[in-house]
């Protein structure tokens, strides 16, 4: 025991710390060694099968200071989910702490192979940015500078464990200078698998559509910048795939990109050279800036300033811009050379996955891009940009990908997967998830499984993530919809299949984020389309989840209406409007005719659709709030046909934007329970008011009143059910006006509200909810009975 200044002995401590989370491949062990030197403790650190283990010994106060700093000062890329602390003397067979100093021990190869964590790709860190800008540094202006705090991770991984020979950096032998950094535990590039420099690492070149090399290195970047300033379209290979880039201020160039990409009106993301440039063009908050400059560096939806660039064609009719900052050194160089914002949209044709390979990009994007700025570091796994937006209640994740995935989630409480599960998500905005022990790993956004290229990307992702936990899962979990491509895949594996109802999975995904939540909650699941067990299309559901009873009961829903033509109504909101009018007027053609005349149907077309509704032919019933949004948008004259998913609902949100948040005047009454004890939210008085107002009322006011009425209906229904905690999920809650209004109404009525933060409310979170449903044994939704909710 060391003496104090007065000669008395200091009390000693010898502790074992077990750290879980994203703590491998992020410079965590060198950080621990530096922290030990700073706090005057001795011991060792090593990676193990669950994360990192630390033995720390020394004066009790110094050990306590070490542990406190460990929790509060981890490396930027690290994410600690738990710290378990034990007296080291109680653990058998531990390596002893050295008499002096602090050691970084090697990990057993079998442990690393078993559960090696995969870190997400990370934006350029401040340390690398300083070196990058320093003309005297050997990595000055090097497009692939990185360290343990930044750079590619998941996107370069070919197989586990995560070390250089198993990444796409294997073909780049490190020069002596890079090797010294890589082998030095005190260096921030210690075991940075992508470590490289201009002498030994990847390089860029500019090619034409035939693959002819036009220039290399700095000249390639300068030539690309010149082409972009001249209005040409350049495909740029980044971290997890290609971007299609064009001058965002050049309206003609943006329109040409839309024409070639077959993306008529869907908003395009814009990469700004700097925060200063972004502040000129948008109204950006402190939260927005924090997210944009974080290690994840997502796309963030920010409000554009009137009259400021970019061109209107970037996001037609949309007051918001999907903005991002250069997050790789290559993008940083390119944006600095161009000197103005660039469109940075996914390098694909609409509805296809990202291009990742140089040859594939020329083949698939050759008819879109004029030039290709490529590099020779292969991309093993496509990773799209993450997308977030700000709500009054906090951040809303719209797409979880680069920077966030595949960071694991902890399963709630004592929930554990005794055997690996594979959860294959839905059909739109697909992600997959795997479980083992107390962890769940969610893949990055894959996309819509509507074409062979997307399905192949889906299968490759399944292969990688199942390898994280020793390959073959014991059970596979999927959506209850029999026709989803993911459902077909699940049934093709020859494993026991568990199906989880779509809207239940939405609610459970939100509960996963909140540690499982209370044992009994009321879930509000509002979206566009989901398979209902009664054969109808659900989407406006109130479901009581009771974990103690292992039950989920549908206690209320939106009043059903028919969709003439079924799925065709998704592309034509006017069909949803016609279905609403048909139900409102009881099929009375004389009364239905005047309001329907504004929907743009030809006479013969309207007659056919009305006949389909009259006879219930190819006109499925739906309770979808998403389709209600569509119908109201059409009735207000905002949008009768869509060119992309959710367009009408977005425009209804935008139309409400100028009006006060608390605008009232419409109601959606709650009808008495039916014979099965199920309440209904009745949209008919609201739609009747919209029809009666016609052109006399401002569509903006009516849109605002619609949002407020929906929010009020959720609070009214919750009051009738009487469960303290309400969970909000489903794609409709991507709409921040609806989300904020609903949260406000529920909280004002005394309810505890849980909503998404780390998972998207849309179908991107389904696979996580499927996992929880299978583990809890709550997979189906029954109909409530009177007096028993």
mmCIF file of N, CA and C in Angstrom, residues 64-169:
data_model
loop_
_atom_site.group_PDB
_atom_site.id
_atom_site.type_symbol
_atom_site.label_atom_id
_atom_site.label_comp_id
_atom_site.label_asym_id
_atom_site.label_seq_id
_atom_site.Cartn_x
_atom_site.Cartn_y
_atom_site.Cartn_z
ATOM 1 N N UNK A 64 -11.160 4.849 -8.779
ATOM 2 C CA UNK A 64 -12.497 5.440 -8.942
ATOM 3 C C UNK A 64 -12.484 6.516 -10.016
ATOM 4 N N UNK A 65 -11.432 7.341 -10.056
ATOM 5 C CA UNK A 65 -11.325 8.363 -11.096
ATOM 6 C C UNK A 65 -11.176 7.752 -12.474
ATOM 7 N N UNK A 66 -10.425 6.652 -12.565
ATOM 8 C CA UNK A 66 -10.274 5.943 -13.833
ATOM 9 C C UNK A 66 -11.627 5.440 -14.330
ATOM 10 N N UNK A 67 -12.392 4.800 -13.448
ATOM 11 C CA UNK A 67 -13.690 4.234 -13.849
ATOM 12 C C UNK A 67 -14.651 5.347 -14.260
ATOM 13 N N UNK A 68 -14.647 6.453 -13.520
ATOM 14 C CA UNK A 68 -15.545 7.564 -13.865
ATOM 15 C C UNK A 68 -15.203 8.133 -15.236
ATOM 16 N N UNK A 69 -13.900 8.332 -15.504
ATOM 17 C CA UNK A 69 -13.486 8.872 -16.804
ATOM 18 C C UNK A 69 -13.759 7.887 -17.930
ATOM 19 N N UNK A 70 -13.641 6.601 -17.626
ATOM 20 C CA UNK A 70 -13.934 5.575 -18.631
ATOM 21 C C UNK A 70 -15.372 5.703 -19.130
ATOM 22 N N UNK A 71 -16.282 5.977 -18.219
ATOM 23 C CA UNK A 71 -17.695 6.087 -18.574
ATOM 24 C C UNK A 71 -18.007 7.378 -19.338
ATOM 25 N N UNK A 72 -17.277 8.450 -19.011
ATOM 26 C CA UNK A 72 -17.654 9.768 -19.530
ATOM 27 C C UNK A 72 -16.780 10.278 -20.664
ATOM 28 N N UNK A 73 -15.628 9.638 -20.915
ATOM 29 C CA UNK A 73 -14.700 10.154 -21.914
ATOM 30 C C UNK A 73 -14.310 9.128 -22.970
ATOM 31 N N UNK A 74 -15.194 8.233 -23.384
ATOM 32 C CA UNK A 74 -14.770 7.220 -24.351
ATOM 33 C C UNK A 74 -14.417 7.841 -25.692
ATOM 34 N N UNK A 75 -13.707 7.114 -26.555
ATOM 35 C CA UNK A 75 -13.394 7.631 -27.888
ATOM 36 C C UNK A 75 -14.667 7.990 -28.655
ATOM 37 N N UNK A 76 -14.568 8.904 -29.611
ATOM 38 C CA UNK A 76 -15.774 9.364 -30.332
ATOM 39 C C UNK A 76 -16.574 8.242 -30.978
ATOM 40 N N UNK A 77 -15.894 7.218 -31.468
ATOM 41 C CA UNK A 77 -16.596 6.156 -32.187
ATOM 42 C C UNK A 77 -17.140 5.074 -31.267
ATOM 43 N N UNK A 78 -16.765 5.125 -29.984
ATOM 44 C CA UNK A 78 -17.196 4.088 -29.051
ATOM 45 C C UNK A 78 -18.595 4.376 -28.527
ATOM 46 N N UNK A 79 -19.268 3.305 -28.149
ATOM 47 C CA UNK A 79 -20.588 3.432 -27.525
ATOM 48 C C UNK A 79 -20.702 2.371 -26.446
ATOM 49 N N UNK A 80 -20.601 2.791 -25.199
ATOM 50 C CA UNK A 80 -20.655 1.857 -24.072
ATOM 51 C C UNK A 80 -22.113 1.621 -23.691
ATOM 52 N N UNK A 81 -22.520 0.360 -23.673
ATOM 53 C CA UNK A 81 -23.895 0.042 -23.270
ATOM 54 C C UNK A 81 -23.966 -0.494 -21.853
ATOM 55 N N UNK A 82 -22.864 -1.062 -21.339
ATOM 56 C CA UNK A 82 -22.866 -1.517 -19.947
ATOM 57 C C UNK A 82 -21.436 -1.622 -19.431
ATOM 58 N N UNK A 83 -21.286 -1.364 -18.122
ATOM 59 C CA UNK A 83 -20.017 -1.547 -17.417
ATOM 60 C C UNK A 83 -20.321 -2.366 -16.168
ATOM 61 N N UNK A 84 -19.786 -3.574 -16.122
ATOM 62 C CA UNK A 84 -19.946 -4.421 -14.933
ATOM 63 C C UNK A 84 -18.623 -4.437 -14.169
ATOM 64 N N UNK A 85 -18.699 -4.232 -12.863
ATOM 65 C CA UNK A 85 -17.499 -4.081 -12.037
ATOM 66 C C UNK A 85 -17.488 -5.167 -10.963
ATOM 67 N N UNK A 86 -16.326 -5.840 -10.799
ATOM 68 C CA UNK A 86 -16.184 -6.907 -9.815
ATOM 69 C C UNK A 86 -14.853 -6.757 -9.087
ATOM 70 N N UNK A 87 -14.762 -7.220 -7.850
ATOM 71 C CA UNK A 87 -13.441 -7.338 -7.212
ATOM 72 C C UNK A 87 -12.596 -8.349 -7.985
ATOM 73 N N UNK A 88 -11.419 -7.948 -8.427
ATOM 74 C CA UNK A 88 -10.619 -8.831 -9.281
ATOM 75 C C UNK A 88 -10.227 -10.106 -8.563
ATOM 76 N N UNK A 89 -10.051 -10.048 -7.239
ATOM 77 C CA UNK A 89 -9.636 -11.231 -6.496
ATOM 78 C C UNK A 89 -10.672 -12.339 -6.483
ATOM 79 N N UNK A 90 -11.920 -12.012 -6.824
ATOM 80 C CA UNK A 90 -12.979 -13.022 -6.806
ATOM 81 C C UNK A 90 -13.097 -13.783 -8.116
ATOM 82 N N UNK A 91 -12.335 -13.361 -9.139
ATOM 83 C CA UNK A 91 -12.432 -13.980 -10.467
ATOM 84 C C UNK A 91 -11.230 -14.897 -10.661
ATOM 85 N N UNK A 92 -11.454 -16.196 -10.840
ATOM 86 C CA UNK A 92 -10.312 -17.121 -10.987
ATOM 87 C C UNK A 92 -9.625 -16.978 -12.346
ATOM 88 N N UNK A 93 -8.351 -17.354 -12.359
ATOM 89 C CA UNK A 93 -7.557 -17.479 -13.588
ATOM 90 C C UNK A 93 -7.393 -16.168 -14.348
ATOM 91 N N UNK A 94 -7.437 -15.049 -13.651
ATOM 92 C CA UNK A 94 -7.205 -13.770 -14.310
ATOM 93 C C UNK A 94 -5.713 -13.508 -14.414
ATOM 94 N N UNK A 95 -5.229 -12.959 -15.532
ATOM 95 C CA UNK A 95 -3.838 -12.485 -15.550
ATOM 96 C C UNK A 95 -3.623 -11.438 -14.461
ATOM 97 N N UNK A 96 -2.494 -11.520 -13.798
ATOM 98 C CA UNK A 96 -2.203 -10.582 -12.723
ATOM 99 C C UNK A 96 -1.963 -9.182 -13.280
ATOM 100 N N UNK A 97 -2.245 -8.182 -12.462
ATOM 101 C CA UNK A 97 -1.899 -6.815 -12.826
ATOM 102 C C UNK A 97 -0.398 -6.634 -12.664
ATOM 103 N N UNK A 98 0.287 -5.978 -13.593
ATOM 104 C CA UNK A 98 1.730 -5.767 -13.450
ATOM 105 C C UNK A 98 2.035 -4.888 -12.235
ATOM 106 N N UNK A 99 3.264 -4.988 -11.744
ATOM 107 C CA UNK A 99 3.673 -4.176 -10.599
ATOM 108 C C UNK A 99 3.675 -2.690 -10.938
ATOM 109 N N UNK A 100 3.910 -2.398 -12.214
ATOM 110 C CA UNK A 100 3.892 -0.999 -12.666
ATOM 111 C C UNK A 100 3.477 -0.982 -14.126
ATOM 112 N N UNK A 101 2.871 0.124 -14.540
ATOM 113 C CA UNK A 101 2.494 0.282 -15.945
ATOM 114 C C UNK A 101 1.158 -0.365 -16.290
ATOM 115 N N UNK A 102 0.838 -0.277 -17.562
ATOM 116 C CA UNK A 102 -0.458 -0.777 -18.037
ATOM 117 C C UNK A 102 -0.241 -1.477 -19.374
ATOM 118 N N UNK A 103 -0.768 -2.679 -19.529
ATOM 119 C CA UNK A 103 -0.519 -3.517 -20.691
ATOM 120 C C UNK A 103 -1.764 -3.645 -21.562
ATOM 121 N N UNK A 104 -1.549 -3.760 -22.866
ATOM 122 C CA UNK A 104 -2.623 -4.145 -23.797
ATOM 123 C C UNK A 104 -2.364 -5.596 -24.173
ATOM 124 N N UNK A 105 -3.219 -6.493 -23.698
ATOM 125 C CA UNK A 105 -3.045 -7.918 -23.929
ATOM 126 C C UNK A 105 -3.712 -8.340 -25.225
ATOM 127 N N UNK A 106 -3.154 -9.358 -25.831
ATOM 128 C CA UNK A 106 -3.775 -9.934 -27.033
ATOM 129 C C UNK A 106 -5.036 -10.693 -26.647
ATOM 130 N N UNK A 107 -5.989 -10.709 -27.535
ATOM 131 C CA UNK A 107 -7.220 -11.472 -27.324
ATOM 132 C C UNK A 107 -7.072 -12.855 -27.925
ATOM 133 N N UNK A 108 -7.747 -13.811 -27.309
ATOM 134 C CA UNK A 108 -7.739 -15.166 -27.860
ATOM 135 C C UNK A 108 -8.442 -15.159 -29.206
ATOM 136 N N UNK A 109 -7.844 -15.805 -30.196
ATOM 137 C CA UNK A 109 -8.393 -15.767 -31.559
ATOM 138 C C UNK A 109 -9.790 -16.353 -31.623
ATOM 139 N N UNK A 110 -10.055 -17.400 -30.830
ATOM 140 C CA UNK A 110 -11.383 -18.008 -30.904
ATOM 141 C C UNK A 110 -12.453 -17.080 -30.346
ATOM 142 N N UNK A 111 -12.103 -16.265 -29.333
ATOM 143 C CA UNK A 111 -13.066 -15.306 -28.804
ATOM 144 C C UNK A 111 -13.382 -14.237 -29.837
ATOM 145 N N UNK A 112 -12.344 -13.735 -30.491
ATOM 146 C CA UNK A 112 -12.563 -12.703 -31.493
ATOM 147 C C UNK A 112 -13.417 -13.224 -32.629
ATOM 148 N N UNK A 113 -13.181 -14.468 -33.032
ATOM 149 C CA UNK A 113 -13.938 -15.027 -34.151
ATOM 150 C C UNK A 113 -15.389 -15.241 -33.775
ATOM 151 N N UNK A 114 -15.649 -15.425 -32.471
ATOM 152 C CA UNK A 114 -17.003 -15.782 -32.088
ATOM 153 C C UNK A 114 -17.961 -14.598 -32.124
ATOM 154 N N UNK A 115 -17.549 -13.462 -31.596
ATOM 155 C CA UNK A 115 -18.518 -12.363 -31.470
ATOM 156 C C UNK A 115 -17.926 -11.002 -31.804
ATOM 157 N N UNK A 116 -16.940 -10.959 -32.656
ATOM 158 C CA UNK A 116 -16.326 -9.666 -32.967
ATOM 159 C C UNK A 116 -17.376 -8.661 -33.420
ATOM 160 N N UNK A 117 -17.371 -7.502 -32.773
ATOM 161 C CA UNK A 117 -18.351 -6.474 -33.116
ATOM 162 C C UNK A 117 -17.956 -5.761 -34.396
ATOM 163 N N UNK A 118 -18.946 -5.335 -35.135
ATOM 164 C CA UNK A 118 -18.706 -4.573 -36.360
ATOM 165 C C UNK A 118 -19.083 -3.124 -36.094
ATOM 166 N N UNK A 119 -18.126 -2.240 -36.292
ATOM 167 C CA UNK A 119 -18.351 -0.817 -36.071
ATOM 168 C C UNK A 119 -18.906 -0.170 -37.333
ATOM 169 N N UNK A 120 -19.804 0.792 -37.210
ATOM 170 C CA UNK A 120 -20.295 1.495 -38.401
ATOM 171 C C UNK A 120 -19.199 2.343 -39.041
ATOM 172 N N UNK A 121 -19.397 2.679 -40.296
ATOM 173 C CA UNK A 121 -18.518 3.633 -40.974
ATOM 174 C C UNK A 121 -18.693 5.015 -40.337
ATOM 175 N N UNK A 122 -17.582 5.737 -40.189
ATOM 176 C CA UNK A 122 -17.599 6.974 -39.407
ATOM 177 C C UNK A 122 -16.990 8.129 -40.180
ATOM 178 N N UNK A 123 -17.498 9.315 -39.929
ATOM 179 C CA UNK A 123 -17.054 10.520 -40.628
ATOM 180 C C UNK A 123 -15.649 10.915 -40.187
ATOM 181 N N UNK A 124 -14.983 11.660 -41.042
ATOM 182 C CA UNK A 124 -13.633 12.158 -40.793
ATOM 183 C C UNK A 124 -13.572 12.867 -39.438
ATOM 184 N N UNK A 125 -12.622 12.447 -38.581
ATOM 185 C CA UNK A 125 -12.533 13.011 -37.237
ATOM 186 C C UNK A 125 -11.708 14.305 -37.250
ATOM 187 N N UNK A 126 -11.744 15.028 -36.155
ATOM 188 C CA UNK A 126 -11.050 16.312 -36.080
ATOM 189 C C UNK A 126 -9.534 16.151 -36.178
ATOM 190 N N UNK A 127 -8.985 15.094 -35.551
ATOM 191 C CA UNK A 127 -7.537 14.884 -35.612
ATOM 192 C C UNK A 127 -7.084 14.641 -37.045
ATOM 193 N N UNK A 128 -7.801 13.772 -37.751
ATOM 194 C CA UNK A 128 -7.447 13.510 -39.146
ATOM 195 C C UNK A 128 -7.680 14.745 -40.015
ATOM 196 N N UNK A 129 -8.706 15.497 -39.692
ATOM 197 C CA UNK A 129 -8.992 16.709 -40.469
ATOM 198 C C UNK A 129 -7.839 17.719 -40.341
ATOM 199 N N UNK A 130 -7.264 17.813 -39.132
ATOM 200 C CA UNK A 130 -6.124 18.719 -38.947
ATOM 201 C C UNK A 130 -4.910 18.251 -39.752
ATOM 202 N N UNK A 131 -4.623 16.971 -39.709
ATOM 203 C CA UNK A 131 -3.499 16.436 -40.498
ATOM 204 C C UNK A 131 -3.754 16.628 -41.993
ATOM 205 N N UNK A 132 -4.978 16.388 -42.385
ATOM 206 C CA UNK A 132 -5.398 16.496 -43.775
ATOM 207 C C UNK A 132 -5.167 17.911 -44.319
ATOM 208 N N UNK A 133 -5.374 18.905 -43.452
ATOM 209 C CA UNK A 133 -5.238 20.306 -43.868
ATOM 210 C C UNK A 133 -3.810 20.840 -43.723
ATOM 211 N N UNK A 134 -2.934 20.043 -43.129
ATOM 212 C CA UNK A 134 -1.571 20.503 -42.840
ATOM 213 C C UNK A 134 -0.635 20.183 -44.008
ATOM 214 N N UNK A 135 -0.134 21.199 -44.723
ATOM 215 C CA UNK A 135 0.761 20.925 -45.866
ATOM 216 C C UNK A 135 2.027 20.177 -45.465
ATOM 217 N N UNK A 136 2.407 20.237 -44.204
ATOM 218 C CA UNK A 136 3.603 19.543 -43.768
ATOM 219 C C UNK A 136 3.381 18.111 -43.352
ATOM 220 N N UNK A 137 2.131 17.653 -43.308
ATOM 221 C CA UNK A 137 1.833 16.287 -42.884
ATOM 222 C C UNK A 137 1.925 15.334 -44.065
ATOM 223 N N UNK A 138 2.378 14.117 -43.825
ATOM 224 C CA UNK A 138 2.544 13.180 -44.938
ATOM 225 C C UNK A 138 1.213 12.721 -45.526
ATOM 226 N N UNK A 139 0.124 12.972 -44.834
ATOM 227 C CA UNK A 139 -1.193 12.633 -45.378
ATOM 228 C C UNK A 139 -1.953 13.896 -45.810
ATOM 229 N N UNK A 140 -1.257 14.987 -46.039
ATOM 230 C CA UNK A 140 -1.919 16.216 -46.476
ATOM 231 C C UNK A 140 -2.734 15.950 -47.748
ATOM 232 N N UNK A 141 -4.033 16.297 -47.697
ATOM 233 C CA UNK A 141 -4.944 16.174 -48.844
ATOM 234 C C UNK A 141 -5.015 14.753 -49.390
ATOM 235 N N UNK A 142 -4.776 13.770 -48.527
ATOM 236 C CA UNK A 142 -4.894 12.369 -48.971
ATOM 237 C C UNK A 142 -6.352 11.936 -48.847
ATOM 238 N N UNK A 143 -6.973 11.479 -49.922
ATOM 239 C CA UNK A 143 -8.425 11.218 -49.919
ATOM 240 C C UNK A 143 -8.870 10.064 -49.041
ATOM 241 N N UNK A 144 -7.907 9.310 -48.445
ATOM 242 C CA UNK A 144 -8.298 8.129 -47.673
ATOM 243 C C UNK A 144 -7.688 8.141 -46.270
ATOM 244 N N UNK A 145 -7.371 9.314 -45.762
ATOM 245 C CA UNK A 145 -6.855 9.431 -44.406
ATOM 246 C C UNK A 145 -7.894 8.907 -43.419
ATOM 247 N N UNK A 146 -7.449 8.186 -42.379
ATOM 248 C CA UNK A 146 -8.358 7.648 -41.368
ATOM 249 C C UNK A 146 -7.562 7.265 -40.129
ATOM 250 N N UNK A 147 -8.263 6.907 -39.069
ATOM 251 C CA UNK A 147 -7.631 6.400 -37.847
ATOM 252 C C UNK A 147 -8.667 5.547 -37.122
ATOM 253 N N UNK A 148 -8.381 5.178 -35.873
ATOM 254 C CA UNK A 148 -9.350 4.346 -35.148
ATOM 255 C C UNK A 148 -10.617 5.108 -34.787
ATOM 256 N N UNK A 149 -10.624 6.427 -34.964
ATOM 257 C CA UNK A 149 -11.813 7.222 -34.644
ATOM 258 C C UNK A 149 -12.663 7.555 -35.869
ATOM 259 N N UNK A 150 -12.228 7.161 -37.046
ATOM 260 C CA UNK A 150 -12.989 7.537 -38.246
ATOM 261 C C UNK A 150 -12.639 6.622 -39.408
ATOM 262 N N UNK A 151 -13.439 6.736 -40.468
ATOM 263 C CA UNK A 151 -13.166 5.997 -41.691
ATOM 264 C C UNK A 151 -14.059 4.780 -41.875
ATOM 265 N N UNK A 152 -13.769 3.968 -42.881
ATOM 266 C CA UNK A 152 -14.613 2.814 -43.195
ATOM 267 C C UNK A 152 -14.444 1.694 -42.179
ATOM 268 N N UNK A 153 -15.527 0.993 -41.904
ATOM 269 C CA UNK A 153 -15.510 -0.189 -41.036
ATOM 270 C C UNK A 153 -16.375 -1.283 -41.694
ATOM 271 N N UNK A 154 -17.675 -1.159 -41.456
ATOM 272 C CA UNK A 154 -18.603 -2.178 -41.970
ATOM 273 C C UNK A 154 -18.495 -2.321 -43.488
ATOM 274 N N UNK A 155 -18.327 -1.220 -44.191
ATOM 275 C CA UNK A 155 -18.372 -1.259 -45.656
ATOM 276 C C UNK A 155 -17.181 -1.996 -46.270
ATOM 277 N N UNK A 156 -16.083 -2.166 -45.510
ATOM 278 C CA UNK A 156 -14.917 -2.869 -46.068
ATOM 279 C C UNK A 156 -14.796 -4.296 -45.545
ATOM 280 N N UNK A 157 -15.710 -4.715 -44.688
ATOM 281 C CA UNK A 157 -15.615 -6.027 -44.051
ATOM 282 C C UNK A 157 -16.079 -7.139 -44.988
ATOM 283 N N UNK A 158 -15.181 -8.089 -45.252
ATOM 284 C CA UNK A 158 -15.557 -9.252 -46.068
ATOM 285 C C UNK A 158 -16.032 -10.397 -45.200
ATOM 286 N N UNK A 159 -15.321 -10.636 -44.096
ATOM 287 C CA UNK A 159 -15.734 -11.683 -43.167
ATOM 288 C C UNK A 159 -15.147 -11.377 -41.798
ATOM 289 N N UNK A 160 -15.662 -12.066 -40.802
ATOM 290 C CA UNK A 160 -15.194 -11.886 -39.437
ATOM 291 C C UNK A 160 -14.135 -12.925 -39.092
ATOM 292 N N UNK A 161 -13.237 -12.645 -38.107
ATOM 293 C CA UNK A 161 -13.179 -11.428 -37.294
ATOM 294 C C UNK A 161 -12.668 -10.229 -38.085
ATOM 295 N N UNK A 162 -12.902 -9.048 -37.523
ATOM 296 C CA UNK A 162 -12.549 -7.803 -38.194
ATOM 297 C C UNK A 162 -11.059 -7.521 -38.019
ATOM 298 N N UNK A 163 -10.262 -7.961 -38.965
ATOM 299 C CA UNK A 163 -8.864 -7.564 -39.036
ATOM 300 C C UNK A 163 -8.516 -7.373 -40.502
ATOM 301 N N UNK A 164 -7.380 -6.776 -40.760
ATOM 302 C CA UNK A 164 -7.067 -6.298 -42.106
ATOM 303 C C UNK A 164 -7.139 -7.373 -43.191
ATOM 304 N N UNK A 165 -6.622 -8.590 -42.959
ATOM 305 C CA UNK A 165 -6.694 -9.596 -44.024
ATOM 306 C C UNK A 165 -8.118 -9.959 -44.441
ATOM 307 N N UNK A 166 -9.084 -9.660 -43.595
ATOM 308 C CA UNK A 166 -10.480 -9.997 -43.909
ATOM 309 C C UNK A 166 -11.271 -8.786 -44.375
ATOM 310 N N UNK A 167 -10.574 -7.713 -44.691
ATOM 311 C CA UNK A 167 -11.220 -6.522 -45.233
ATOM 312 C C UNK A 167 -10.726 -6.271 -46.646
ATOM 313 N N UNK A 168 -11.347 -5.306 -47.300
ATOM 314 C CA UNK A 168 -10.921 -4.971 -48.656
ATOM 315 C C UNK A 168 -9.606 -4.200 -48.673
ATOM 316 N N UNK A 169 -9.026 -3.928 -47.492
ATOM 317 C CA UNK A 169 -7.688 -3.335 -47.423
ATOM 318 C C UNK A 169 -6.586 -4.383 -47.481
#
